[in-house]
PDB file of C-alpha atoms in Angstrom:
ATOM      1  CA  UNK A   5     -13.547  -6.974  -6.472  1.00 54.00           C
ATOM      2  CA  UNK A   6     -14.294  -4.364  -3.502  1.00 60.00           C
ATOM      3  CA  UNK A   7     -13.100  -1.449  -4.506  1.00 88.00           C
ATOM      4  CA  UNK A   8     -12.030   1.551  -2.086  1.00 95.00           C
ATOM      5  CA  UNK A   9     -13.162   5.050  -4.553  1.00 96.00           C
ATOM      6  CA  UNK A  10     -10.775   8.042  -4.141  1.00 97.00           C
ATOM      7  CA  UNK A  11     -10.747  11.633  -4.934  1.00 96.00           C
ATOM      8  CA  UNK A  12      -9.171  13.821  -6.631  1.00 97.00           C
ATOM      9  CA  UNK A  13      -6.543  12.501  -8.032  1.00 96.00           C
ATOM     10  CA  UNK A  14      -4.535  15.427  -8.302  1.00 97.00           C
ATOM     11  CA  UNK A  15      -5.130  18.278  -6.203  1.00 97.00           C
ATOM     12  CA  UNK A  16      -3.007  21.927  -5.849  1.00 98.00           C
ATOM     13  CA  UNK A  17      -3.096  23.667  -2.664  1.00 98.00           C
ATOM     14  CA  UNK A  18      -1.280  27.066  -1.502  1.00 98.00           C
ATOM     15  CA  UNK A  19       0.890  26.911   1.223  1.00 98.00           C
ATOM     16  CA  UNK A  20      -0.915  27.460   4.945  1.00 98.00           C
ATOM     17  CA  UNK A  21      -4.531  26.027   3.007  1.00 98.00           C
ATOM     18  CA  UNK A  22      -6.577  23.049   3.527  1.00 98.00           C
ATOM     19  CA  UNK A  23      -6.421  20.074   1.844  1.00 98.00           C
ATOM     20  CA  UNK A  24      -9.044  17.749   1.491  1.00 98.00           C
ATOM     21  CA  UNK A  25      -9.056  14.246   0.257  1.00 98.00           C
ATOM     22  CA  UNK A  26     -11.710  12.178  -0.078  1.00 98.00           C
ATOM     23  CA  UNK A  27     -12.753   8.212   0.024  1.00 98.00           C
ATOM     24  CA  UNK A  28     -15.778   5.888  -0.640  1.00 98.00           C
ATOM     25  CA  UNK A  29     -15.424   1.982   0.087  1.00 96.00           C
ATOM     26  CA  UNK A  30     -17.908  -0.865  -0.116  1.00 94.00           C
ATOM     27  CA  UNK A  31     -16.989  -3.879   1.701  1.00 91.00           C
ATOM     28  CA  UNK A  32     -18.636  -3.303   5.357  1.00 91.00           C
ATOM     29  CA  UNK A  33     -16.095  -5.959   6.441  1.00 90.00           C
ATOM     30  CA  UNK A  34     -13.518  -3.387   6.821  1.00 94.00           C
ATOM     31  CA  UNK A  35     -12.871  -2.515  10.220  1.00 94.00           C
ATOM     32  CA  UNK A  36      -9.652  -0.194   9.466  1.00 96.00           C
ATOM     33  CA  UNK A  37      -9.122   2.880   7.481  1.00 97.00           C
ATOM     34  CA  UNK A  38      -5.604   4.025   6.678  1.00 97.00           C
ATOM     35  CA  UNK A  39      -4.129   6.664   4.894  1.00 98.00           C
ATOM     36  CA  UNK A  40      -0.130   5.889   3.268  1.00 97.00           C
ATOM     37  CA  UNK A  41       1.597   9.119   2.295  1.00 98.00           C
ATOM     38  CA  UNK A  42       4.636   8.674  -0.523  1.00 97.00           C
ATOM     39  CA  UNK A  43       7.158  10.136  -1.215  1.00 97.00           C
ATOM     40  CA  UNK A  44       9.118   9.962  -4.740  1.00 94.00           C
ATOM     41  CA  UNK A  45      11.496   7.120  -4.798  1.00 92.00           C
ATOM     42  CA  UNK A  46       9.768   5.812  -1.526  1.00 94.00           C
ATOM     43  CA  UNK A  47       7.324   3.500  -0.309  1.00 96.00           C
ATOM     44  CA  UNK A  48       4.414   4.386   1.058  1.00 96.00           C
ATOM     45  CA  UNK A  49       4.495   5.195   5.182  1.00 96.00           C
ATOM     46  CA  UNK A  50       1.283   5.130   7.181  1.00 96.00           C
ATOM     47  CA  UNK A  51       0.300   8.628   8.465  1.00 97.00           C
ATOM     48  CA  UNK A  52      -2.651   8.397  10.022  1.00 97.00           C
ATOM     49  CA  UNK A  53      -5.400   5.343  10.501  1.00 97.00           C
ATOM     50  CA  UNK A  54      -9.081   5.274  12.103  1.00 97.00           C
ATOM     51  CA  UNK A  55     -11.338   2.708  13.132  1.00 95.00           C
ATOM     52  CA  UNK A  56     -14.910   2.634  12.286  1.00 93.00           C
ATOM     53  CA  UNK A  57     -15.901   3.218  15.896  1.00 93.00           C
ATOM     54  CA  UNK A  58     -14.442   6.650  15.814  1.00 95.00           C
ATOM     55  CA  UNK A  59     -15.966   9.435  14.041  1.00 96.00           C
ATOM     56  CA  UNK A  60     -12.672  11.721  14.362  1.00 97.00           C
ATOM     57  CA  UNK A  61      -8.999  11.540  14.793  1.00 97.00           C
ATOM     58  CA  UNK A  62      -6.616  13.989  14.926  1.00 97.00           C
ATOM     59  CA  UNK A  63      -2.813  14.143  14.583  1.00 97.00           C
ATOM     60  CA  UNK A  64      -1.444  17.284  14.434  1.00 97.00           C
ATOM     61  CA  UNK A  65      -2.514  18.914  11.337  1.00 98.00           C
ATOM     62  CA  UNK A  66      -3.789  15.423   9.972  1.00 98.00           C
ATOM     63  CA  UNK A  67      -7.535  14.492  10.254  1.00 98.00           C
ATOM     64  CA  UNK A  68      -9.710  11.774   9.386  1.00 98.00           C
ATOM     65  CA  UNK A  69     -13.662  12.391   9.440  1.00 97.00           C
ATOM     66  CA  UNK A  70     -15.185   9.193   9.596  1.00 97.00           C
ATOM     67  CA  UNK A  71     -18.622   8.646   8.187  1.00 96.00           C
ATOM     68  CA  UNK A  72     -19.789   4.392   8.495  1.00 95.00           C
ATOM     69  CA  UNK A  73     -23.736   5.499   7.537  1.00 95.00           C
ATOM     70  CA  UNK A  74     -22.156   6.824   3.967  1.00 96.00           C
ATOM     71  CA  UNK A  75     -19.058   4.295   3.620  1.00 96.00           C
ATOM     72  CA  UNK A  76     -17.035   7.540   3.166  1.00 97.00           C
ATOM     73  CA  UNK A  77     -13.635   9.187   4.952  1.00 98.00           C
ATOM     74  CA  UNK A  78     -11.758  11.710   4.118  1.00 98.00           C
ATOM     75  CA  UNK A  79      -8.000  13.416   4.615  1.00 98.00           C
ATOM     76  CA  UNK A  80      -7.822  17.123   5.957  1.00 98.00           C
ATOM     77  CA  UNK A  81      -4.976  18.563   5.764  1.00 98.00           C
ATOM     78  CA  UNK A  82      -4.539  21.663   7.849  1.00 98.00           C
ATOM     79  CA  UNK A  83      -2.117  24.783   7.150  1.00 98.00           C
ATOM     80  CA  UNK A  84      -0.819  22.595   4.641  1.00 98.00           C
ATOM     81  CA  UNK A  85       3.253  22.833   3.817  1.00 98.00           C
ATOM     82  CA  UNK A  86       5.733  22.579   0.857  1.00 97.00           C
ATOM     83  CA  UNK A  87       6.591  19.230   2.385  1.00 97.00           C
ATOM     84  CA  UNK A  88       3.352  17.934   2.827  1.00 98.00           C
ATOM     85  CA  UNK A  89       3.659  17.428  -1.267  1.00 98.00           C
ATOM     86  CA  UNK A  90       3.159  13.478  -1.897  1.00 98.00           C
ATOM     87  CA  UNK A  91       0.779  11.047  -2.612  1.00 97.00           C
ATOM     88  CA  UNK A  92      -1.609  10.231  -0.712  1.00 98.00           C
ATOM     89  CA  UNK A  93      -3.840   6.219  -0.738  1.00 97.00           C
ATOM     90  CA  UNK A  94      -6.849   5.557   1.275  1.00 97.00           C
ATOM     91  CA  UNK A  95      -6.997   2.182   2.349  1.00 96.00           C
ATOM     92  CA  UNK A  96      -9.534  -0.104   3.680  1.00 95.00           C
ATOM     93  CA  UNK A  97      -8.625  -3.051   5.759  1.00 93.00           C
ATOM     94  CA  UNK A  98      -9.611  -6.550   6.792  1.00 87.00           C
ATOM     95  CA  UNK A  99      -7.553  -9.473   8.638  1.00 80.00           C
ATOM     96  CA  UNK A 100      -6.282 -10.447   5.575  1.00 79.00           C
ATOM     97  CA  UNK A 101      -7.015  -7.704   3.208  1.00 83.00           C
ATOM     98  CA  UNK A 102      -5.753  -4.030   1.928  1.00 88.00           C
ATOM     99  CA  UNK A 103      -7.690  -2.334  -1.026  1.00 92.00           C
ATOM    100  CA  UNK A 104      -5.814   0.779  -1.545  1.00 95.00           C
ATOM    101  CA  UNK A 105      -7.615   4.086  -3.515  1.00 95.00           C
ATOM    102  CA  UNK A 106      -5.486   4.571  -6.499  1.00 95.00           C
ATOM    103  CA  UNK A 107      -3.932   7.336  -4.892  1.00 96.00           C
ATOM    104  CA  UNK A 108      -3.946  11.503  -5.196  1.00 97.00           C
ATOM    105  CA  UNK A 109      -1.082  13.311  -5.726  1.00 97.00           C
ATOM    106  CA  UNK A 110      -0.737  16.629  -3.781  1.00 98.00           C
ATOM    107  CA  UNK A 111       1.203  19.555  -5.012  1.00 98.00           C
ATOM    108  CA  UNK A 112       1.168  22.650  -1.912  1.00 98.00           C
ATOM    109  CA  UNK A 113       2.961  25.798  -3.565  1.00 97.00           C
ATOM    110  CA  UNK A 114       4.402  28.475  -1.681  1.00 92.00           C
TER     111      UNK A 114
ATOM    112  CA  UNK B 148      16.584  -0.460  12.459  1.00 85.00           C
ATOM    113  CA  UNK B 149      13.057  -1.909  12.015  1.00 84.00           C
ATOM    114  CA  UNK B 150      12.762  -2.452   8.079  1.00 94.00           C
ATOM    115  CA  UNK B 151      11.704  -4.337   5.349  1.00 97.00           C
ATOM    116  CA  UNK B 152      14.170  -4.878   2.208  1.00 97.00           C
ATOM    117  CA  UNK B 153      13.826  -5.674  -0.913  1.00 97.00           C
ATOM    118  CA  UNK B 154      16.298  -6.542  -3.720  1.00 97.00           C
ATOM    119  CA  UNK B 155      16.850  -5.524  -6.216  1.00 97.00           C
ATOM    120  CA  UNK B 156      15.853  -1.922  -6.127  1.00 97.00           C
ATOM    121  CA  UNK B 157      15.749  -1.949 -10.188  1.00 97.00           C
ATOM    122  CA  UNK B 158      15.503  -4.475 -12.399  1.00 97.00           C
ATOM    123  CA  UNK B 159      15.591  -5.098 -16.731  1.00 97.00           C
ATOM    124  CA  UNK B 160      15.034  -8.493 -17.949  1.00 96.00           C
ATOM    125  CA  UNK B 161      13.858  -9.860 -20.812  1.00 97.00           C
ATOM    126  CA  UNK B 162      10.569 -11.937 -21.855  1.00 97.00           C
ATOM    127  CA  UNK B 163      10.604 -15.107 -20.848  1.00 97.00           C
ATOM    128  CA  UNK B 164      13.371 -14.948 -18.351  1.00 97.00           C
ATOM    129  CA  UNK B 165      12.821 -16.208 -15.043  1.00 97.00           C
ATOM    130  CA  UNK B 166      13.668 -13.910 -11.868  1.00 97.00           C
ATOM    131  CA  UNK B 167      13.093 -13.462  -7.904  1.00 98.00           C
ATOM    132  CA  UNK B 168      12.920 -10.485  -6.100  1.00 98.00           C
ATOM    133  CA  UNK B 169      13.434 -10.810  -2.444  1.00 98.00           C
ATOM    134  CA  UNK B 170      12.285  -9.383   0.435  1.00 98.00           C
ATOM    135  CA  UNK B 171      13.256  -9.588   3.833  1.00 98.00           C
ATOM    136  CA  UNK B 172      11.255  -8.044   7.116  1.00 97.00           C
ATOM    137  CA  UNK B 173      13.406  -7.518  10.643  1.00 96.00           C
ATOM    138  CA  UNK B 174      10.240  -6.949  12.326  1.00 95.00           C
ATOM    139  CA  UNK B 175       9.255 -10.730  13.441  1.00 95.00           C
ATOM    140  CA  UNK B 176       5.723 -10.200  11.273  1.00 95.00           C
ATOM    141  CA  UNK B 177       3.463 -12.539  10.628  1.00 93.00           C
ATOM    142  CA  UNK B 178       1.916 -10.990   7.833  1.00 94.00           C
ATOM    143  CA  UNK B 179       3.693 -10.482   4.534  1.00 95.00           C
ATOM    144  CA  UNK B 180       2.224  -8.565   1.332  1.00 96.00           C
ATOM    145  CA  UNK B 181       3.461  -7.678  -2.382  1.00 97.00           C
ATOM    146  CA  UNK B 182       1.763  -5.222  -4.003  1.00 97.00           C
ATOM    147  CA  UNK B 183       2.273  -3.827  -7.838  1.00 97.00           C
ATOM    148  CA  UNK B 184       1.959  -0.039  -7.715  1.00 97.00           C
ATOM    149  CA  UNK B 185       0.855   1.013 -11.892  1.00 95.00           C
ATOM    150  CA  UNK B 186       0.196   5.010 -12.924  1.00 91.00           C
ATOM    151  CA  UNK B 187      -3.810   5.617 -11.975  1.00 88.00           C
ATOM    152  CA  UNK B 188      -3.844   2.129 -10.761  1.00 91.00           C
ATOM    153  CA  UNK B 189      -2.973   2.893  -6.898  1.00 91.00           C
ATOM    154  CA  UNK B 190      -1.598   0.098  -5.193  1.00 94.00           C
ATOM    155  CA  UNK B 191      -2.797  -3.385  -6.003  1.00 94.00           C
ATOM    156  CA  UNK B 192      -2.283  -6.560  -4.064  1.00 94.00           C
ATOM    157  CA  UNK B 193      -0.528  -9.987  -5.937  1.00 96.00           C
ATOM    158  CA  UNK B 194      -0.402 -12.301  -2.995  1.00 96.00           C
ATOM    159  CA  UNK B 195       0.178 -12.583   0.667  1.00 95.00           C
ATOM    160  CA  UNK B 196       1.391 -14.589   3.977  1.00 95.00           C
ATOM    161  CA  UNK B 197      -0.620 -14.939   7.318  1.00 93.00           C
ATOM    162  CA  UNK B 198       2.720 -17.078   8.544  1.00 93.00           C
ATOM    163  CA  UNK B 199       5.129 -19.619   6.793  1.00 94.00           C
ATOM    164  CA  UNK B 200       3.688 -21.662   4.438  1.00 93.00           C
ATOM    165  CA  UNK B 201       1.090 -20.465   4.509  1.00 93.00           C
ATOM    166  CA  UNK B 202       0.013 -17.825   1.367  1.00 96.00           C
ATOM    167  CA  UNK B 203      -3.223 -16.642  -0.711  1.00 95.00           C
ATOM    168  CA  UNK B 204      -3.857 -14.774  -3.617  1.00 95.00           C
ATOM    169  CA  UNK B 205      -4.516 -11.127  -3.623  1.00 92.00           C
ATOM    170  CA  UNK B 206      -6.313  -9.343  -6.074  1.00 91.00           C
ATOM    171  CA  UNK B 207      -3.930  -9.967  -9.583  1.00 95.00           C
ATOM    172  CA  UNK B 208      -2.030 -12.724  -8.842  1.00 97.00           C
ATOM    173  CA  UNK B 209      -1.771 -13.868 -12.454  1.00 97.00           C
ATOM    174  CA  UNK B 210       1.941 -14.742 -13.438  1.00 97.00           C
ATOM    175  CA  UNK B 211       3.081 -14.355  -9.688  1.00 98.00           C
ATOM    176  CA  UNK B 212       4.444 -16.834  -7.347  1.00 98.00           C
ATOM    177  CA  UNK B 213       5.420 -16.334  -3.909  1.00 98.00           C
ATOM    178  CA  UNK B 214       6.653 -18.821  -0.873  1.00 96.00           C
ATOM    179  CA  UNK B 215       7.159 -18.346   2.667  1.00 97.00           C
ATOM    180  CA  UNK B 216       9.498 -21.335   4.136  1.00 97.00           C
ATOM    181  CA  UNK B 217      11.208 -18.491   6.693  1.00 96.00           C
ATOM    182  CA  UNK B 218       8.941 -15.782   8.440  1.00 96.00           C
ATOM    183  CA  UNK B 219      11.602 -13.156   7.955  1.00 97.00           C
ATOM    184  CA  UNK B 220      11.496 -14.061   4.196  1.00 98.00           C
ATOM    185  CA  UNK B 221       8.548 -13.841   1.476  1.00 98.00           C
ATOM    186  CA  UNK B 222      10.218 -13.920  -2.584  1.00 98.00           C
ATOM    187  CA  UNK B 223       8.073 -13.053  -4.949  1.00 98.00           C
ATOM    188  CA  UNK B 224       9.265 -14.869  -8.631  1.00 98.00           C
ATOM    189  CA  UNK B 225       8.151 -14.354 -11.615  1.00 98.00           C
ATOM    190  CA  UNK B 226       8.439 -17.707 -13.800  1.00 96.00           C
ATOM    191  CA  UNK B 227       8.094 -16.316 -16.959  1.00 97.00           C
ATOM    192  CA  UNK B 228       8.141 -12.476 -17.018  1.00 98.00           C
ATOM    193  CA  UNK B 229       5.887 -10.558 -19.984  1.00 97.00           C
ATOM    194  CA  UNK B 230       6.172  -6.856 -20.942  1.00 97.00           C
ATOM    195  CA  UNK B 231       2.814  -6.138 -18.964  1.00 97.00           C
ATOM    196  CA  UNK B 232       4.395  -6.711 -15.407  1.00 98.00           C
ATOM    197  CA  UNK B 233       6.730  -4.176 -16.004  1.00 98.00           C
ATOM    198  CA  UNK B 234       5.427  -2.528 -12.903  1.00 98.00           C
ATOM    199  CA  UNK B 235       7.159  -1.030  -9.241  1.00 98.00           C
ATOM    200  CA  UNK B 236       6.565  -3.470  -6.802  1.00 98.00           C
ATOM    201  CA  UNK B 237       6.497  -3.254  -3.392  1.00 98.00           C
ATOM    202  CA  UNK B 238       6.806  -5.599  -0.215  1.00 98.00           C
ATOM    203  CA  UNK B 239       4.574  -5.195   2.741  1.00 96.00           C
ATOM    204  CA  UNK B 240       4.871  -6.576   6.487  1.00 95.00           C
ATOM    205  CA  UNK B 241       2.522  -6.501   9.201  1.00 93.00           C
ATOM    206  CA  UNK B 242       2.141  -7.226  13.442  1.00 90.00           C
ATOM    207  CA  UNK B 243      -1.287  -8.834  13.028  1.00 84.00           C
ATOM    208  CA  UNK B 244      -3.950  -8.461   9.899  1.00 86.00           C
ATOM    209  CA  UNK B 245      -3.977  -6.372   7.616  1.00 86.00           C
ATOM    210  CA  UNK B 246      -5.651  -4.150   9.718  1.00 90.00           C
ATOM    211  CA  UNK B 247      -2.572  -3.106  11.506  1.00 90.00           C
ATOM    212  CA  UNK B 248       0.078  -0.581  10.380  1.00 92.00           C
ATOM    213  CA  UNK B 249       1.819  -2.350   7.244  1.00 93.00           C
ATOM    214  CA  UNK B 250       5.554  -1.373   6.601  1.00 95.00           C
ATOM    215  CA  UNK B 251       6.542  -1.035   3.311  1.00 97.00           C
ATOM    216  CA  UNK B 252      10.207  -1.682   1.366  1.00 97.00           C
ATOM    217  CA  UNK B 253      11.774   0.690  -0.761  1.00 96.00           C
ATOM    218  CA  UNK B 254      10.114  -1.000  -3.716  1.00 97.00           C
ATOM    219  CA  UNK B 255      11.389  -2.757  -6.864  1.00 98.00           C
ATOM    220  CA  UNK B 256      11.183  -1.095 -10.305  1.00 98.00           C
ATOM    221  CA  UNK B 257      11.141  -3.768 -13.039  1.00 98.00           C
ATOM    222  CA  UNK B 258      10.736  -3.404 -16.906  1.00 98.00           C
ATOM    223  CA  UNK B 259      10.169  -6.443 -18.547  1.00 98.00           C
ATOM    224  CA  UNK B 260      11.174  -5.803 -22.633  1.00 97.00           C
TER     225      UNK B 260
END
C-alpha cells in the first residue's frame, strides 16, 4: 500500500507565526499534491494543490515547497490566524487514486 | 449550489443489519469516491467510480459495496454492518482523476453496536 507520511500530527502555533507542515510520499506515479483543510463537523475542502513540475506555489498566506528529488512537500502557513485552526491532509494523487496523510491538527492561539 | 450530499448525516444500527448511505453529486462528475475517515488513521479510500458502472476497490474495501447505475448517484451499502466500521464516512466527487480538485459531502457518522 503507498503510503503518503505526514508530520506532526498535532502542532500549536501563536497567532501571526508560521506554521509548517510536512509530507513524504512514495509512489512516483503521483503527479498531484493536495492539501484538504477541515473543519469540525465538515468535510475536508481543498486549499491549495501543486504539481510536480512546480517547485513553489503561493496563495496568499498558503505555500507549498515542492521537493520531487526527496518525495517530500510541505504546508507553510504564514502570519497564521485563530481561524486558520483545522486539520490539515496531504494528499498524493493519481488518475484514479488519493492516499491522504493521516492528517495534523492545528491549534493557532491568540 | 455546486455540492455533494450525503444521507444520512448520522447513523446507529445494529450488527448485522443491512443499510445504504447515499450520496448524490450536482456537479456532472465522472469520478466518485467514499472514503472512511478513523482517529490517527487520516482519510482512507473504500471504493470508487471512473463513470457508471463502472467501480474499483480502494484501499479497505472489505465489507463495502458500492454501485453506480446514475452518474449523479454512487450508494455505498453495507450488507452486514460489524462494530469495526463504526467510522465517519465521507463521499468524494471529481471533474477528471483523482488528480483534480475532489469535493467532499458533509460526511456520515455511523456507529455500528
Amino acid at each position: 500500500q503507498q503510503q503518503v507520511k505526514q508530520s506532526p500530527q498535532s502542532l500549536i502555533v501563536q497567532k501571526g507565526g508560521i506554521s509548517i507542515i510536512n509530507c513524504a510520499y512514495e509512489n512516483t506515479a503521483f503527479d498531484y499534491f493536495p492539501w484538504y483543510q477541515q473543519f469540525p463537523g465538515k468535510g475536508p475542502a481543498l486549499l491549495i494543490a501543486i504539481r510536480p513540475d512546480v517547485s513553489e506555489k503561493k496563495e496568499g498566506r498558503f505555500t507549498i515547497s515542492f521537493n520531487k528529488s526527496a518525495k517530500q512537500f510541505s504546508l507553510h502557513i504564514m502570519d497564521s490566524q485563530p481561524g486558520d485552526s483545522a486539520t490539515y491532509f496531504c494528499a498524493g494523487a493519481g488518475s484514479y487514486q488519493l492516499t491522504f496523510g493521516k492528517g495534523t491538527k492545528l491549534s493557532v492561539i491568540p | 449550489e455546486a455540492q455533494v450530499t450525503q444521507n444520512p448525516r448520522y447513523l446507529i444500527t445494529v450488527t448485522g443489519k443491512k443499510l445504504t448511505v447515499t450520496c448524490s453529486q450536482n456537479m456532472n462528475h465522472e469520478y466518485m469516491s467514499w472514503y472512511r475517515q478513523d482517529p490517527g488513521l487520516g482519510l482512507r479510500q473504500i471504493y470508487y467510480s471512473m463513470n457508471v458502472e463502472v467501480t474499483d476497490k480502494g484501499d479497505v474495501p472489505e465489507g463495502y459495496k458500492v454501485s453506480r447505475k446514475e452518474k449523479r448517484n454512487f450508494p455505498l451499502i453495507l450488507e452486514s454492518p460489524s462494530p469495526n466500521q463504526t467510522s465517519l464516512y465521507f463521499c468524494a466527487s471529481s471533474l477528471g482523476g483523482f488528480n483534480t480538485e475532489a469535493f467532499f459531502g458533509q460526511g456520515t457518522r455511523l456507529t455500528v453496536v
